[in-house]
PDB file of C-alpha atoms in Angstrom:
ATOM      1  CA  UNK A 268      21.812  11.967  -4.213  1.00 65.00           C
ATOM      2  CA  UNK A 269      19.581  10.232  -6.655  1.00 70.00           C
ATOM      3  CA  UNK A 270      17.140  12.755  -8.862  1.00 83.00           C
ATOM      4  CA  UNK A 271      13.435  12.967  -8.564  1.00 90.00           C
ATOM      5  CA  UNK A 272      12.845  11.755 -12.309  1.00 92.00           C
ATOM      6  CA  UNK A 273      15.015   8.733 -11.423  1.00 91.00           C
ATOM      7  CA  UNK A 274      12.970   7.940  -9.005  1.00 91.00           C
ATOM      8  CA  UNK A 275       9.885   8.405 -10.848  1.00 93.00           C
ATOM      9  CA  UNK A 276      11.244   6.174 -13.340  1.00 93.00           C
ATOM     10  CA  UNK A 277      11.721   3.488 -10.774  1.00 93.00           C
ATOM     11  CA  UNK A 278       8.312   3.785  -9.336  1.00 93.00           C
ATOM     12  CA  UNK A 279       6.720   3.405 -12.747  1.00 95.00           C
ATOM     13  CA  UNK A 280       9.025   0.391 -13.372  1.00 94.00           C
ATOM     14  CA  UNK A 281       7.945  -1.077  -9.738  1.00 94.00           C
ATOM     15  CA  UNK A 282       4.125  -0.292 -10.492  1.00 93.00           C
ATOM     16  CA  UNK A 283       4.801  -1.783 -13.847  1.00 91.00           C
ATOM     17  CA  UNK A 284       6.060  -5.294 -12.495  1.00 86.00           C
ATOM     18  CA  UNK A 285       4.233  -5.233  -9.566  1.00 69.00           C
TER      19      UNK A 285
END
């Protein structure tokens, strides 16, 4: 099960590269 801030995390680091 992978947390929600995790996740967050990655999205900001996708948005971030993106």
């Amino acid at each position: 099960m992978t947390p929600p801030r995790l996740f967050w995390v990655w999205l900001l680091v996708a948005g971030t590269q993106a």
